[in-house]
Tab-separated table of C-alpha atoms in Angstrom:
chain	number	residue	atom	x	y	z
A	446	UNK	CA	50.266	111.727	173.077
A	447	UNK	CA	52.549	112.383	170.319
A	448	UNK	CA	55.727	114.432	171.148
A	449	UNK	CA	54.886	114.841	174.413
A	450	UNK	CA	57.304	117.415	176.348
A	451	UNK	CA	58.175	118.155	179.804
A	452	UNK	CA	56.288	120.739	180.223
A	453	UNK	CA	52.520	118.279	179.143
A	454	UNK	CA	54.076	116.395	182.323
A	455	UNK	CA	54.664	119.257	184.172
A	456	UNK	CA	50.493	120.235	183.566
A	457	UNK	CA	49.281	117.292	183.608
A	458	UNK	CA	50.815	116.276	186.675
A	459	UNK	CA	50.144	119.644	188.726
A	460	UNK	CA	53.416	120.284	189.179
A	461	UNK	CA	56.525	122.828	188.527
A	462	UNK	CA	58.821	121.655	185.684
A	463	UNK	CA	61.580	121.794	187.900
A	464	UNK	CA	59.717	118.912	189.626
A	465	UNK	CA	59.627	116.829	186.688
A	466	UNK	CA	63.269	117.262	185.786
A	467	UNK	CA	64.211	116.284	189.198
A	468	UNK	CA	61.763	112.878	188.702
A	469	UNK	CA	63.871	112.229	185.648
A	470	UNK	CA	67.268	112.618	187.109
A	471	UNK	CA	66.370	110.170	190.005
A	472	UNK	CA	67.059	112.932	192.761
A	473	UNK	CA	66.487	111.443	196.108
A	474	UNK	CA	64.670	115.055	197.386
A	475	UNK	CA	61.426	114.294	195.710
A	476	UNK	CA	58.869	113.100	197.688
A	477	UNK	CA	57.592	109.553	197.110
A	478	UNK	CA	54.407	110.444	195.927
A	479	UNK	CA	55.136	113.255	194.005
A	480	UNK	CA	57.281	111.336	192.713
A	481	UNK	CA	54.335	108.618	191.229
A	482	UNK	CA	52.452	111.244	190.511
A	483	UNK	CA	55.049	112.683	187.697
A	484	UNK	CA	55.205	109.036	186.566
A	485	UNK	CA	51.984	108.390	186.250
A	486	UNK	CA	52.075	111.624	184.022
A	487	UNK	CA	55.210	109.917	182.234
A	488	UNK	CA	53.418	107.067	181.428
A	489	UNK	CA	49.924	108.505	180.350
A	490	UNK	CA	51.610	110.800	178.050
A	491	UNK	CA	54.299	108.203	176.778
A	492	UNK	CA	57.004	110.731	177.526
A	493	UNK	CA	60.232	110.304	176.751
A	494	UNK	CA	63.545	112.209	177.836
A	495	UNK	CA	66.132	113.433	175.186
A	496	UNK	CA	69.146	112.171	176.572
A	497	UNK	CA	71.133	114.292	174.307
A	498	UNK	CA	69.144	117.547	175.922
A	499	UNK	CA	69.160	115.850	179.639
A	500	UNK	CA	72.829	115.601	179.250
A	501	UNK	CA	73.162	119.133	178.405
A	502	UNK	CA	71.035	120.364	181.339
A	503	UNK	CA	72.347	118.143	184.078
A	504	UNK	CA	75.726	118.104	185.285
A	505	UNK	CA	75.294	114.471	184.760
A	506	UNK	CA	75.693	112.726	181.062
A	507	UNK	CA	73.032	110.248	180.041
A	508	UNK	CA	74.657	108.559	177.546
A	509	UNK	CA	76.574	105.336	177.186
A	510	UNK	CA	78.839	103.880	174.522
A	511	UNK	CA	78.652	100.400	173.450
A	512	UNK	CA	82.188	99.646	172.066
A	513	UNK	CA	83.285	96.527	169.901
A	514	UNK	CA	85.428	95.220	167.290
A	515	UNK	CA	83.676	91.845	165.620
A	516	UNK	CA	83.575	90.577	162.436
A	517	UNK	CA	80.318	88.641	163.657
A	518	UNK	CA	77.650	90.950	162.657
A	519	UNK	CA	74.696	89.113	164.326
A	520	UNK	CA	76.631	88.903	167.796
A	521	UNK	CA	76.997	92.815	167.393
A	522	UNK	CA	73.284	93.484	166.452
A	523	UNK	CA	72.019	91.566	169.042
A	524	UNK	CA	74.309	93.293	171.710
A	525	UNK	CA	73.374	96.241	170.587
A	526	UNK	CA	69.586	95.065	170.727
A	527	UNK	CA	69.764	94.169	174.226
A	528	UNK	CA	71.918	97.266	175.692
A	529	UNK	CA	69.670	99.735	173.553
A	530	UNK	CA	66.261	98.211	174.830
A	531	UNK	CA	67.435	99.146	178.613
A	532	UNK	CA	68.895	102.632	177.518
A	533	UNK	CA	64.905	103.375	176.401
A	534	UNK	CA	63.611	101.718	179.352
A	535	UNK	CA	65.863	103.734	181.576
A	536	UNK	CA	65.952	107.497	179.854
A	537	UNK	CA	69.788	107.084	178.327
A	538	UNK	CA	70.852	107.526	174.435
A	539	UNK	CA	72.975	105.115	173.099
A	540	UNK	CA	76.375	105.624	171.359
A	541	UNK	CA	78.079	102.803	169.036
A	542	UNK	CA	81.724	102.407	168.695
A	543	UNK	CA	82.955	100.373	166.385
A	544	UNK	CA	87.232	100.365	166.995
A	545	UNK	CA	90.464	98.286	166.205
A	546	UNK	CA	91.494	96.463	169.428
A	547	UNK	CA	94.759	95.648	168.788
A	548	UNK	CA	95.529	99.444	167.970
A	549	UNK	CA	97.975	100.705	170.757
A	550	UNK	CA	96.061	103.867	170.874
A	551	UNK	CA	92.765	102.293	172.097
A	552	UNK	CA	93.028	103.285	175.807
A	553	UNK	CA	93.123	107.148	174.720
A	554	UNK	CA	90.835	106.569	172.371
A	555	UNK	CA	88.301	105.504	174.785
A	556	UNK	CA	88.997	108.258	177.092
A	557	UNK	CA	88.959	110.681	174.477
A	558	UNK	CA	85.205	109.364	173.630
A	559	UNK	CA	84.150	109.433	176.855
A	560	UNK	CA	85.170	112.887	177.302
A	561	UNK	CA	83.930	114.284	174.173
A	562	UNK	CA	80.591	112.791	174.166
A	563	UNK	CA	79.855	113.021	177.472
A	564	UNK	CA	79.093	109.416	177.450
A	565	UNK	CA	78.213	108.342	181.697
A	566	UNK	CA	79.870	105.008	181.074
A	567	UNK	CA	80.710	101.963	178.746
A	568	UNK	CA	80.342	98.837	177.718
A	569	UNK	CA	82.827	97.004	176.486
A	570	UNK	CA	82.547	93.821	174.277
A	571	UNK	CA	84.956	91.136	173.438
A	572	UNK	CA	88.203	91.684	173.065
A	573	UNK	CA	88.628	94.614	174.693
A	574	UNK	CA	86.896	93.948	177.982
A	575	UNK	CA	89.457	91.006	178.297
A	576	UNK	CA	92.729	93.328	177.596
A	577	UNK	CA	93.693	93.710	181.762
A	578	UNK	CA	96.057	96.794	180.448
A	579	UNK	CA	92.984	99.007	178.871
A	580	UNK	CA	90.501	98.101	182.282
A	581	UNK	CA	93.182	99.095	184.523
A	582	UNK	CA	93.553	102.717	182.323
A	583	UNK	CA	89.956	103.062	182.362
A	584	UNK	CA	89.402	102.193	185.686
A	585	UNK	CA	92.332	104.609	186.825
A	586	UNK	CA	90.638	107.416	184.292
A	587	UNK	CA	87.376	107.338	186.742
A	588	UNK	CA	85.175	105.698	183.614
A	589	UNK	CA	82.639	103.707	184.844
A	590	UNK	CA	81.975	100.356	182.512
A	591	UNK	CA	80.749	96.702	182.016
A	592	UNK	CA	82.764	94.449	180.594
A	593	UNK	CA	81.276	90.972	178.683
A	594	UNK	CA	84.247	88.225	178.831
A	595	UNK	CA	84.481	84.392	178.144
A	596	UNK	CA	84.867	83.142	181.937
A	597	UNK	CA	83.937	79.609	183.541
A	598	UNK	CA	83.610	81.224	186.617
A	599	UNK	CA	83.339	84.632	188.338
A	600	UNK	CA	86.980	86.220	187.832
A	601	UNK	CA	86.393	88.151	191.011
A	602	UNK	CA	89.661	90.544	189.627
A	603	UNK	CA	87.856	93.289	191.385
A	604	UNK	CA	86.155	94.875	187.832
A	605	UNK	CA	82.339	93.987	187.219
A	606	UNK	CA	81.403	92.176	184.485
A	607	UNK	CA	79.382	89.726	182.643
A	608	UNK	CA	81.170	86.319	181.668
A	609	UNK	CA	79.725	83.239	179.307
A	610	UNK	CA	81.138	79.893	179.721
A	611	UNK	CA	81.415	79.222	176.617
A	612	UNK	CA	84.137	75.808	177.452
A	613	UNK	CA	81.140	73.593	179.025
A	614	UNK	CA	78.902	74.277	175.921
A	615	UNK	CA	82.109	73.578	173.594
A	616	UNK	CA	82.485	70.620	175.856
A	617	UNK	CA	78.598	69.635	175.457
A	618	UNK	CA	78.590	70.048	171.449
A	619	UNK	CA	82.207	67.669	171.603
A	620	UNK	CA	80.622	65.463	173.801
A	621	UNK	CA	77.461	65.320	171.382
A	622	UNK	CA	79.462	64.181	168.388
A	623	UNK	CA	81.303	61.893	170.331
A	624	UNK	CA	78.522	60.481	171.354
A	625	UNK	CA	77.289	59.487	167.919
A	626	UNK	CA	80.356	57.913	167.271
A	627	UNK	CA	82.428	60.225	166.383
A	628	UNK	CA	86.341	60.194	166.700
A	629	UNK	CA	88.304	62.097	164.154
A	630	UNK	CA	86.734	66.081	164.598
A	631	UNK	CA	87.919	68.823	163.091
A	632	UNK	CA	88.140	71.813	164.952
A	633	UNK	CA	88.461	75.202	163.319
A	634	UNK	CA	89.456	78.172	165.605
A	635	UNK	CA	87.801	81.765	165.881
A	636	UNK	CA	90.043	85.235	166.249
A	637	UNK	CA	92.856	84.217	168.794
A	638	UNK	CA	92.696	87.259	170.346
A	639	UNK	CA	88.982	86.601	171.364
A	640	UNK	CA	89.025	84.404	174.820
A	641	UNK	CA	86.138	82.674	173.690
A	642	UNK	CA	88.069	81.001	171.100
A	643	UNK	CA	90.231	79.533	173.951
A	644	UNK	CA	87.799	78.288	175.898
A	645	UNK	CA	85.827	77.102	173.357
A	646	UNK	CA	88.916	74.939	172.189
A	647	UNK	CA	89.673	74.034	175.589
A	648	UNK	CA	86.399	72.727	175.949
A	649	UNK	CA	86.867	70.193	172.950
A	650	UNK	CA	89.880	68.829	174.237
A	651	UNK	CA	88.710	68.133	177.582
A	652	UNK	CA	85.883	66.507	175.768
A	653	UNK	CA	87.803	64.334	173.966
A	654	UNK	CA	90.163	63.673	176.887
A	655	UNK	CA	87.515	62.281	178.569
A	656	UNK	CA	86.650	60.472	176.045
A	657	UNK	CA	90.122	59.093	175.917
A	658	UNK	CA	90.189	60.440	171.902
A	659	UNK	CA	93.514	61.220	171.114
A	660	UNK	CA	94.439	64.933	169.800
A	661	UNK	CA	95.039	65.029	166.678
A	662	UNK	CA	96.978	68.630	165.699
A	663	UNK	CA	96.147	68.253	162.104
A	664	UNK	CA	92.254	68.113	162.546
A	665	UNK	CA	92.985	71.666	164.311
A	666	UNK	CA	93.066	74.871	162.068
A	667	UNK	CA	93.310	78.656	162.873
A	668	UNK	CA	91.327	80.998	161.751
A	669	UNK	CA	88.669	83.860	162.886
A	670	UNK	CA	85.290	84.074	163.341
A	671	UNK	CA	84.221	84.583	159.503
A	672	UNK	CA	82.712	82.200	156.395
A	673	UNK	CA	85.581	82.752	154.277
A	674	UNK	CA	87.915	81.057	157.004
A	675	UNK	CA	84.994	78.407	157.856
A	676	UNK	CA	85.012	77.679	153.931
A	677	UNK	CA	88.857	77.517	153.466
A	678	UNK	CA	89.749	75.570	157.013
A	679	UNK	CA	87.355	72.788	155.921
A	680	UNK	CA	88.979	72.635	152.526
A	681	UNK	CA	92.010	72.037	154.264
A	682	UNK	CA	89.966	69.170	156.583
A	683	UNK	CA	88.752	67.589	153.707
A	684	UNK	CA	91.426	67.073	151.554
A	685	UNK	CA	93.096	64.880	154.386
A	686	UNK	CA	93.388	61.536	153.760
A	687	UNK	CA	92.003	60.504	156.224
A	688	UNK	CA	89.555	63.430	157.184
A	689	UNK	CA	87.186	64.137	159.860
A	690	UNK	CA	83.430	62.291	160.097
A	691	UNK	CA	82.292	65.830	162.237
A	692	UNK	CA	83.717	69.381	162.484
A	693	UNK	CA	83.169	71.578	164.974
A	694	UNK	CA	83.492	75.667	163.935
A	695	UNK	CA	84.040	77.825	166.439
A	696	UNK	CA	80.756	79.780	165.593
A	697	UNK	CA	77.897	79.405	163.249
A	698	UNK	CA	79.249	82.313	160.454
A	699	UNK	CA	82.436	79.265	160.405
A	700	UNK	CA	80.127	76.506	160.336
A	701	UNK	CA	78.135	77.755	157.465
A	702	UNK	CA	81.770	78.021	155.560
A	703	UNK	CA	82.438	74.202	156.459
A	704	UNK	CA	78.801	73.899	155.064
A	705	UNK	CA	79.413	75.323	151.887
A	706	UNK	CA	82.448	73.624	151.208
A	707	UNK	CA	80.593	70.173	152.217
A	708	UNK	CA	78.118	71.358	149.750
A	709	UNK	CA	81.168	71.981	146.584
A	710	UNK	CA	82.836	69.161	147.368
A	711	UNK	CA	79.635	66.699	146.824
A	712	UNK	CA	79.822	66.078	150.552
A	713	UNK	CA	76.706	64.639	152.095
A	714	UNK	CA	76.003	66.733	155.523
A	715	UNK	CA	75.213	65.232	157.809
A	716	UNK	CA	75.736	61.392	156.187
A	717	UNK	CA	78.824	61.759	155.691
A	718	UNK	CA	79.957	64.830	157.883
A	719	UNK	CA	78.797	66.072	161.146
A	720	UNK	CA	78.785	69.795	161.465
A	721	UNK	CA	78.138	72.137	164.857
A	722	UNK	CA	78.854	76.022	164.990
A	723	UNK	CA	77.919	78.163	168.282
A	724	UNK	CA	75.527	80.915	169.089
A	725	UNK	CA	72.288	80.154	167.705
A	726	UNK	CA	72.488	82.863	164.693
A	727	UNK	CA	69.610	83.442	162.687
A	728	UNK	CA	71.317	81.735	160.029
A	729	UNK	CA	71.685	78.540	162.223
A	730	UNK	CA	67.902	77.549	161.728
A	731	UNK	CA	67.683	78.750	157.708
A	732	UNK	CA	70.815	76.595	156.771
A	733	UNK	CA	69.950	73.436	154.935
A	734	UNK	CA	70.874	71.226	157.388
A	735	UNK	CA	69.955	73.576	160.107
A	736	UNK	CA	72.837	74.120	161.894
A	737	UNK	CA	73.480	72.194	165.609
A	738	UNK	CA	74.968	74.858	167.614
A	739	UNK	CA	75.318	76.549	171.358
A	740	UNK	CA	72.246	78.871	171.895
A	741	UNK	CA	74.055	81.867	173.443
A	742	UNK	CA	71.509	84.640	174.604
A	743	UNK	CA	73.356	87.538	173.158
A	744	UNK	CA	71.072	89.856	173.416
A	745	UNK	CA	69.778	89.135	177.091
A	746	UNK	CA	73.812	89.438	177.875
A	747	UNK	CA	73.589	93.181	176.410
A	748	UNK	CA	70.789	93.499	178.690
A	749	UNK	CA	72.277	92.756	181.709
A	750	UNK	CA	75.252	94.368	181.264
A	751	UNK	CA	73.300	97.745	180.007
A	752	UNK	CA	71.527	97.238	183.456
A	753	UNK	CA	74.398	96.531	185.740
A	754	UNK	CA	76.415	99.643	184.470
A	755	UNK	CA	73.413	102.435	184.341
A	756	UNK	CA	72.608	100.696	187.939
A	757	UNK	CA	76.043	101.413	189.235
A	758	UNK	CA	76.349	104.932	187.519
A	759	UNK	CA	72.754	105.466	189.507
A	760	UNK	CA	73.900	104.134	193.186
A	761	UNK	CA	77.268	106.064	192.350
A	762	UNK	CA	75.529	109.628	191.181
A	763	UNK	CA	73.156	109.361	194.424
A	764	UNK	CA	75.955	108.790	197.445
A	765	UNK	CA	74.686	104.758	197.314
A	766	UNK	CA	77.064	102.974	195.428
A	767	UNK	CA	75.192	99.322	194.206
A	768	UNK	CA	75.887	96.306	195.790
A	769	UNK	CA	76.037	94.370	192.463
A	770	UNK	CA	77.245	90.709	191.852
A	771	UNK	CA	78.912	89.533	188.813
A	772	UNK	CA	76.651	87.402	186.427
A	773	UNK	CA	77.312	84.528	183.737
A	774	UNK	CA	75.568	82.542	181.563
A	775	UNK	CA	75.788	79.579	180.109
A	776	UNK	CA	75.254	78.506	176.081
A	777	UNK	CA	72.647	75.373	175.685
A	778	UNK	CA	73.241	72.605	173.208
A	779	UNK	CA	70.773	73.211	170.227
A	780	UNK	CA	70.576	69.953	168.305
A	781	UNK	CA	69.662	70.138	164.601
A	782	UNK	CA	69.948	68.346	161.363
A	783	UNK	CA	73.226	69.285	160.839
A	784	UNK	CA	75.052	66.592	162.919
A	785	UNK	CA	74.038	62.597	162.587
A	786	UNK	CA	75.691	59.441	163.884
A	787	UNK	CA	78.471	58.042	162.231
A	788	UNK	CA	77.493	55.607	159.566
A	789	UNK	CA	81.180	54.866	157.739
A	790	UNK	CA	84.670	55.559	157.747
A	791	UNK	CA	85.177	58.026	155.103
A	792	UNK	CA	86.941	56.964	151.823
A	793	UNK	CA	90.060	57.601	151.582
A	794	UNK	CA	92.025	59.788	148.648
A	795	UNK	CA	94.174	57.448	146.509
């Protein structure tokens, strides 16, 4: 039924709308099978709560706030694909924040929002769920939120969150190219203040430790998670003279830049240069070479972190705080066309 309200529940169901509201907000007085009764009425009519309204009515908000600052705008999309899916599943609206991390204002800023929209917690991506000075602040301010972070392991600091290991898949795509007989890789870094750029390095040089490859600081070049720095750090690769046979960007937006210069500089890909981003982007698969990359399940990630939080605000709201364990997850090598064995040393500039 098309804009159903509470009150085609309320009839159809055979009960008061006070019932009803109560079987939205979760409260624990309503008996079980009234309960699936209302539901059943839910469902039927495809009714769905205005979280804006619900907020208004309840003492409780409804709302969260999905917070970021990323140049990658597939990462962000795909976040905000997963975290909005469970806000529909579970009743709640869904705010976006788009800030500046490094602005030393952020921790008000936050507060401010949460206060001012009513929001019932956040979710914080990259870089600011890894800054321990704004989680302690928010933490102390009685926010409730979810952090996503670039961990090996659980972090067990005593905040929930959602990490990635993002060093065994850099590890796996180092390993890869070193396995086809490659030796001199290039490895161009994403935003420093990202952890994932860390491990992600970290992961290359334990792969070439290994290995026993020696480090070579001139195949290494800083950057940030764009194609204008992919494009420009390969330059810089490839007018060594003695330059790398494979180079690994530290996502797929870089390794479409080291692409495109490959491509302007009459560089056969992957003949005579290996290339690997990370993530899986959409962009990965319609590159030509498709791209080999990490396949990093962004949007499942926004999922579960969307889940853990509204689970938490739940337990919290109803006197049963959840029992919840930290998750990760962990990137898969995708090979594609993009990386090849090593056929010949590359000429060298005279």
């Amino acid at each position: 039924m098309r804009n159903a309200t509470i009150k085609h529940v309320a009839e159809l169901a055979g009960v008061s709308l006070k019932t009803v509201s109560r079987v939205i907000n979760h409260e624990a007085s309503v008996h079980e099978r009234t309960r699936e009764k209302v539901q059943r009425a839910i469902d039927t009519l495809g009714y769905r709560p205005d979280p804006s309204a619900r907020s208004l009515r309840s003492t409780r908000a409804h709302l969260l706030g999905l917070v970021y600052d990323n140049p990658n705008a597939h990462y962000i999309i795909s976040m905000q694909r997963g975290v909005l899916s469970v806000c529909r599943e579970s009743g709640y609206g869904l705010q976006i924040h788009p800030c500046d991390s490094s602005s030393p204002k952020l921790a008000e800023e936050l507060c401010a929002l949460v206060q001012h929209s009513r929001l019932a917690g956040l979710v914080l991506a990259p870089p600011m769920s890894e800054q321990p000075e704004l989680i302690r602040t928010l933490a102390d301010a009685g926010i409730a939120f979810m952090r996503i972070i670039s961990a090996r392991s659980d972090p067990q600091d005593g905040y929930p969150c959602v990490y990635v290991d993002d060093r065994d898949a850099a590890y796996a795509i180092t390993e890869h190219l070193i396995q086809l007989g490659h030796q001199r890789i290039g490895f161009l870094w994403g935003g420093r203040e990202h952890r994932s750029s860390g491990e992600r390095y970290q992961g290359y040089e334990d792969a070439l430790k290994d290995y026993g490859i020696a480090l070579d600081r001139k195949l290494i070049v800083a950057g940030d998670y764009s194609f204008d720095d992919g494009f420009r750090g390969a330059r810089k690769l490839l007018a060594l003279k003695d330059r790398p046979t494979a180079i690994f960007g530290s996502n797929d937006e870089i390794a479409a830049g080291v692409l495109a210069a490959a491509h302007s500089g009459g560089i056969s890909v992957p003949w005579e240069l290996s290339i690997t981003g990370f993530e899986d982007s959409p962009f990965s698969k319609q590159s030509w070479p498709a791209l080999t990359t990490a396949r990093q399940a962004t949007e499942e990630i926004g999922r579960h972190a969307a889940q853990r939080l509204i689970a938490g605000i739940e337990g919290d709201a109803h006197g049963k705080p959840a029992d919840l364990v930290n998750q990760g997850f962990s990137p898969e090598l995708v090979v594609r066309g993009s990386t090849g064995p090593l056929r010949s040393a590359p000429k060298r500039k005279r």
